[in-house]
mmCIF file of C-alpha atoms in Angstrom:
data_model
loop_
_atom_site.group_PDB
_atom_site.id
_atom_site.type_symbol
_atom_site.label_atom_id
_atom_site.label_comp_id
_atom_site.label_asym_id
_atom_site.label_seq_id
_atom_site.Cartn_x
_atom_site.Cartn_y
_atom_site.Cartn_z
ATOM 1 C CA GLY A 18 -15.056 9.041 17.881
ATOM 2 C CA GLY A 19 -17.049 12.252 17.411
ATOM 3 C CA ARG A 20 -13.959 14.325 16.557
ATOM 4 C CA GLU A 21 -14.045 16.159 13.206
ATOM 5 C CA VAL A 22 -10.846 15.045 11.394
ATOM 6 C CA LEU A 23 -11.433 16.429 7.827
ATOM 7 C CA ARG A 24 -13.836 19.128 6.515
ATOM 8 C CA ASP A 25 -14.615 20.563 3.220
ATOM 9 C CA VAL A 26 -12.187 18.301 1.287
ATOM 10 C CA THR A 27 -12.767 18.149 -2.410
ATOM 11 C CA TRP A 28 -10.210 16.013 -4.259
ATOM 12 C CA ARG A 29 -10.508 14.513 -7.729
ATOM 13 C CA ILE A 30 -7.973 11.786 -8.210
ATOM 14 C CA ALA A 31 -6.996 11.197 -11.930
ATOM 15 C CA PRO A 32 -6.217 7.774 -13.443
ATOM 16 C CA GLY A 33 -2.425 7.193 -13.169
ATOM 17 C CA GLU A 34 -2.045 9.856 -10.513
ATOM 18 C CA ARG A 35 0.911 9.279 -8.108
ATOM 19 C CA THR A 36 0.291 11.199 -4.902
ATOM 20 C CA GLY A 37 2.054 11.322 -1.521
ATOM 21 C CA ILE A 38 0.067 12.342 1.568
ATOM 22 C CA LEU A 39 1.937 14.023 4.559
ATOM 23 C CA GLY A 40 0.800 15.110 7.984
ATOM 24 C CA VAL A 41 1.425 14.838 11.602
ATOM 25 C CA ASN A 42 0.159 11.786 13.576
ATOM 26 C CA GLY A 43 -3.575 12.089 14.164
ATOM 27 C CA ALA A 44 -4.012 14.699 11.335
ATOM 28 C CA GLY A 45 -6.372 12.455 9.339
ATOM 29 C CA LYS A 46 -4.173 10.751 6.660
ATOM 30 C CA SER A 47 -5.342 7.217 7.545
ATOM 31 C CA THR A 48 -8.928 8.505 7.709
ATOM 32 C CA LEU A 49 -8.615 10.074 4.315
ATOM 33 C CA LEU A 50 -7.365 6.739 2.873
ATOM 34 C CA ARG A 51 -10.250 4.815 4.543
ATOM 35 C CA LEU A 52 -12.648 7.153 2.990
ATOM 36 C CA ILE A 53 -11.131 6.767 -0.377
ATOM 37 C CA SER A 54 -11.036 2.920 -0.122
ATOM 38 C CA GLY A 55 -14.640 2.744 1.096
ATOM 39 C CA GLU A 56 -13.673 1.208 4.590
ATOM 40 C CA LEU A 57 -15.174 4.388 6.240
ATOM 41 C CA GLU A 58 -18.332 6.383 5.222
ATOM 42 C CA PRO A 59 -18.199 10.123 5.500
ATOM 43 C CA THR A 60 -20.371 11.749 8.146
ATOM 44 C CA SER A 61 -21.210 14.389 5.588
ATOM 45 C CA GLY A 62 -20.552 14.769 1.883
ATOM 46 C CA ARG A 63 -19.773 11.881 -0.458
ATOM 47 C CA VAL A 64 -17.003 9.754 -2.044
ATOM 48 C CA LYS A 65 -17.649 8.765 -5.560
ATOM 49 C CA HIS A 66 -15.644 6.105 -7.524
ATOM 50 C CA GLY A 67 -15.484 5.543 -11.307
ATOM 51 C CA LYS A 68 -17.074 2.264 -12.558
ATOM 52 C CA THR A 69 -13.797 0.663 -13.409
ATOM 53 C CA VAL A 70 -11.997 1.538 -10.089
ATOM 54 C CA ARG A 71 -10.526 -1.424 -8.164
ATOM 55 C CA ILE A 72 -8.842 -0.358 -5.008
ATOM 56 C CA ALA A 73 -6.406 -2.357 -2.919
ATOM 57 C CA THR A 74 -4.992 -1.122 0.385
ATOM 58 C CA LEU A 75 -1.804 -2.005 2.259
ATOM 59 C CA SER A 76 -2.650 -0.869 5.725
ATOM 60 C CA GLN A 77 -0.310 -0.076 8.650
ATOM 61 C CA ARG A 78 -1.686 -3.153 10.458
ATOM 62 C CA LEU A 79 0.171 -6.467 9.909
ATOM 63 C CA ASP A 80 -2.750 -8.364 11.622
ATOM 64 C CA GLU A 81 -4.255 -8.813 8.288
ATOM 65 C CA LEU A 82 -1.956 -11.795 7.799
ATOM 66 C CA ASP A 83 -3.220 -13.400 11.069
ATOM 67 C CA GLU A 84 -5.464 -15.861 9.236
ATOM 68 C CA LEU A 85 -2.350 -17.138 7.452
ATOM 69 C CA ALA A 86 -0.195 -17.344 10.522
ATOM 70 C CA ASP A 87 0.162 -21.115 10.610
ATOM 71 C CA ASP A 88 0.814 -21.497 6.866
ATOM 72 C CA LYS A 89 4.199 -21.671 5.490
ATOM 73 C CA VAL A 90 5.110 -18.852 2.975
ATOM 74 C CA PHE A 91 5.310 -21.375 0.035
ATOM 75 C CA GLU A 92 1.838 -22.712 1.008
ATOM 76 C CA VAL A 93 0.445 -19.206 0.702
ATOM 77 C CA LEU A 94 2.160 -18.695 -2.629
ATOM 78 C CA SER A 95 0.933 -22.142 -3.895
ATOM 79 C CA ARG A 96 -2.642 -20.887 -3.625
ATOM 80 C CA LEU A 97 -1.824 -17.889 -5.967
ATOM 81 C CA THR A 98 -1.839 -18.786 -9.526
ATOM 82 C CA ARG A 99 -1.703 -15.377 -11.056
ATOM 83 C CA THR A 100 1.359 -13.755 -12.280
ATOM 84 C CA VAL A 101 2.084 -9.956 -11.932
ATOM 85 C CA THR A 102 4.003 -7.585 -14.110
ATOM 86 C CA ALA A 103 6.786 -5.859 -12.479
ATOM 87 C CA ALA A 104 9.300 -3.660 -14.085
ATOM 88 C CA GLY A 105 8.055 -4.795 -17.433
ATOM 89 C CA ASP A 106 8.575 -8.556 -16.633
ATOM 90 C CA GLU A 107 5.823 -11.132 -15.955
ATOM 91 C CA MET A 108 6.666 -12.796 -12.603
ATOM 92 C CA THR A 109 5.171 -15.555 -10.511
ATOM 93 C CA PRO A 110 4.379 -14.719 -6.816
ATOM 94 C CA ALA A 111 7.406 -16.617 -5.739
ATOM 95 C CA GLN A 112 9.683 -14.685 -8.066
ATOM 96 C CA LEU A 113 8.297 -11.397 -7.062
ATOM 97 C CA LEU A 114 8.697 -12.237 -3.396
ATOM 98 C CA GLU A 115 12.333 -13.297 -4.068
ATOM 99 C CA ARG A 116 12.814 -9.978 -5.662
ATOM 100 C CA LEU A 117 11.495 -8.345 -2.529
ATOM 101 C CA GLY A 118 14.393 -10.058 -0.647
ATOM 102 C CA PHE A 119 13.065 -13.529 0.412
ATOM 103 C CA THR A 120 15.393 -16.449 0.238
ATOM 104 C CA ALA A 121 14.341 -20.029 -0.814
ATOM 105 C CA ALA A 122 14.889 -21.027 2.869
ATOM 106 C CA GLN A 123 12.544 -18.243 4.028
ATOM 107 C CA LEU A 124 9.693 -19.626 1.972
ATOM 108 C CA ALA A 125 9.497 -22.616 4.283
ATOM 109 C CA THR A 126 9.010 -20.348 7.197
ATOM 110 C CA PRO A 127 5.536 -20.052 8.834
ATOM 111 C CA VAL A 128 3.925 -16.651 8.387
ATOM 112 C CA ARG A 129 3.738 -16.081 12.180
ATOM 113 C CA ASP A 130 7.721 -16.538 12.358
ATOM 114 C CA LEU A 131 8.408 -13.812 9.669
ATOM 115 C CA SER A 132 9.957 -10.480 10.921
ATOM 116 C CA GLY A 133 7.900 -7.383 10.674
ATOM 117 C CA GLY A 134 9.701 -6.348 7.332
ATOM 118 C CA GLN A 135 9.117 -9.797 5.746
ATOM 119 C CA ARG A 136 5.405 -9.729 6.809
ATOM 120 C CA ARG A 137 5.151 -6.273 5.195
ATOM 121 C CA ARG A 138 6.687 -7.569 1.992
ATOM 122 C CA LEU A 139 4.321 -10.557 1.952
ATOM 123 C CA GLN A 140 1.384 -8.264 2.574
ATOM 124 C CA LEU A 141 2.581 -5.983 -0.245
ATOM 125 C CA LEU A 142 2.752 -9.040 -2.667
ATOM 126 C CA LEU A 143 -0.785 -10.237 -1.637
ATOM 127 C CA THR A 144 -2.035 -6.675 -2.185
ATOM 128 C CA LEU A 145 -0.507 -6.332 -5.666
ATOM 129 C CA LEU A 146 -2.039 -9.752 -6.642
ATOM 130 C CA GLU A 147 -5.448 -8.409 -6.156
ATOM 131 C CA GLU A 148 -4.773 -6.577 -9.411
ATOM 132 C CA PRO A 149 -5.961 -3.115 -8.387
ATOM 133 C CA ASN A 150 -5.906 -0.076 -10.623
ATOM 134 C CA VAL A 151 -5.778 2.159 -7.490
ATOM 135 C CA LEU A 152 -3.045 1.101 -4.945
ATOM 136 C CA VAL A 153 -3.381 2.802 -1.448
ATOM 137 C CA LEU A 154 -0.253 2.383 0.741
ATOM 138 C CA ASP A 155 -0.484 3.486 4.441
ATOM 139 C CA GLU A 156 2.980 3.796 5.800
ATOM 140 C CA PRO A 157 4.451 1.077 3.589
ATOM 141 C CA THR A 158 8.057 1.798 4.657
ATOM 142 C CA ASN A 159 7.383 0.590 8.255
ATOM 143 C CA ASP A 160 9.876 -2.229 9.227
ATOM 144 C CA MET A 161 11.857 -1.929 5.975
ATOM 145 C CA ASP A 162 15.633 -1.691 5.702
ATOM 146 C CA THR A 163 17.351 0.414 2.910
ATOM 147 C CA ASP A 164 17.738 -2.540 0.572
ATOM 148 C CA MET A 165 14.076 -3.323 0.805
ATOM 149 C CA LEU A 166 13.076 0.198 0.398
ATOM 150 C CA ALA A 167 15.068 0.431 -2.857
ATOM 151 C CA ALA A 168 13.366 -2.686 -4.109
ATOM 152 C CA ILE A 169 9.937 -1.531 -3.294
ATOM 153 C CA GLU A 170 10.634 1.953 -4.930
ATOM 154 C CA ASP A 171 11.823 0.067 -8.057
ATOM 155 C CA LEU A 172 8.725 -2.116 -7.973
ATOM 156 C CA LEU A 173 6.321 0.899 -7.456
ATOM 157 C CA ASP A 174 8.139 2.898 -10.292
ATOM 158 C CA SER A 175 6.898 0.258 -12.819
ATOM 159 C CA TRP A 176 3.352 -0.086 -11.374
ATOM 160 C CA PRO A 177 0.983 1.336 -13.945
ATOM 161 C CA GLY A 178 -2.037 2.428 -11.817
ATOM 162 C CA THR A 179 -2.947 5.219 -9.582
ATOM 163 C CA LEU A 180 -0.867 5.309 -6.379
ATOM 164 C CA LEU A 181 -1.774 6.921 -3.158
ATOM 165 C CA VAL A 182 0.937 6.787 -0.441
ATOM 166 C CA VAL A 183 0.940 8.087 3.162
ATOM 167 C CA SER A 184 4.389 8.104 4.569
ATOM 168 C CA HIS A 185 6.566 10.069 7.040
ATOM 169 C CA ASP A 186 9.525 9.118 4.718
ATOM 170 C CA ARG A 187 9.816 12.331 2.651
ATOM 171 C CA TYR A 188 12.561 10.812 0.381
ATOM 172 C CA PHE A 189 10.494 7.787 -0.330
ATOM 173 C CA LEU A 190 7.382 9.978 -1.136
ATOM 174 C CA GLU A 191 9.412 12.146 -3.490
ATOM 175 C CA ARG A 192 10.956 9.067 -5.088
ATOM 176 C CA VAL A 193 7.594 7.231 -5.963
ATOM 177 C CA THR A 194 5.080 9.989 -6.269
ATOM 178 C CA ASP A 195 4.805 13.015 -8.498
ATOM 179 C CA GLN A 196 2.980 15.419 -6.144
ATOM 180 C CA GLN A 197 2.366 15.613 -2.461
ATOM 181 C CA TYR A 198 -0.436 16.784 -0.327
ATOM 182 C CA ALA A 199 -0.538 17.694 3.414
ATOM 183 C CA VAL A 200 -3.326 17.040 5.723
ATOM 184 C CA MET A 201 -3.325 20.028 8.058
ATOM 185 C CA GLY A 202 -6.068 21.619 10.155
ATOM 186 C CA GLY A 203 -8.650 19.247 8.799
ATOM 187 C CA ARG A 204 -7.981 20.455 5.293
ATOM 188 C CA LEU A 205 -6.023 18.874 2.291
ATOM 189 C CA ARG A 206 -3.357 21.170 0.821
ATOM 190 C CA HIS A 207 -1.216 20.712 -2.247
#
């Protein structure tokens, strides 16, 4: 929209880095993530990715599941043949979703009828199944109760790739990341 959000930001993200990003609303956190993921081109400067980088993003928007709205959860899962490794265990998508708090009865629920927290968990599962080595999470704790936060924290603890998380939940950030940066005044500060 013509407003400068970030300027003179140089940030090298190492493989396996686990970084939290803080800042007030409108500071540029989501813009920074969109630049990293390639959803947004910088107006000046450049964003460079390594050749083997595979980025997957869990955005704040739940409308990404709109195309699945009429499908029952088990129908979505039936199209997913991959397994995922979580906490050192190989799991099917259904097993992982169960670990994230879904009951067998909820698997028969159409996606459109899921609560915000359930949609967020399904969205996280679909993101993890993209098999990224860089996982970008923009406000992943929205719509989560404390039990689900604990389950997601445990899941992220065992996730082996690079993790970039924006959250206003300072405890969550300190729990799942090793370092935190703040977006303040258009700059990125450790």
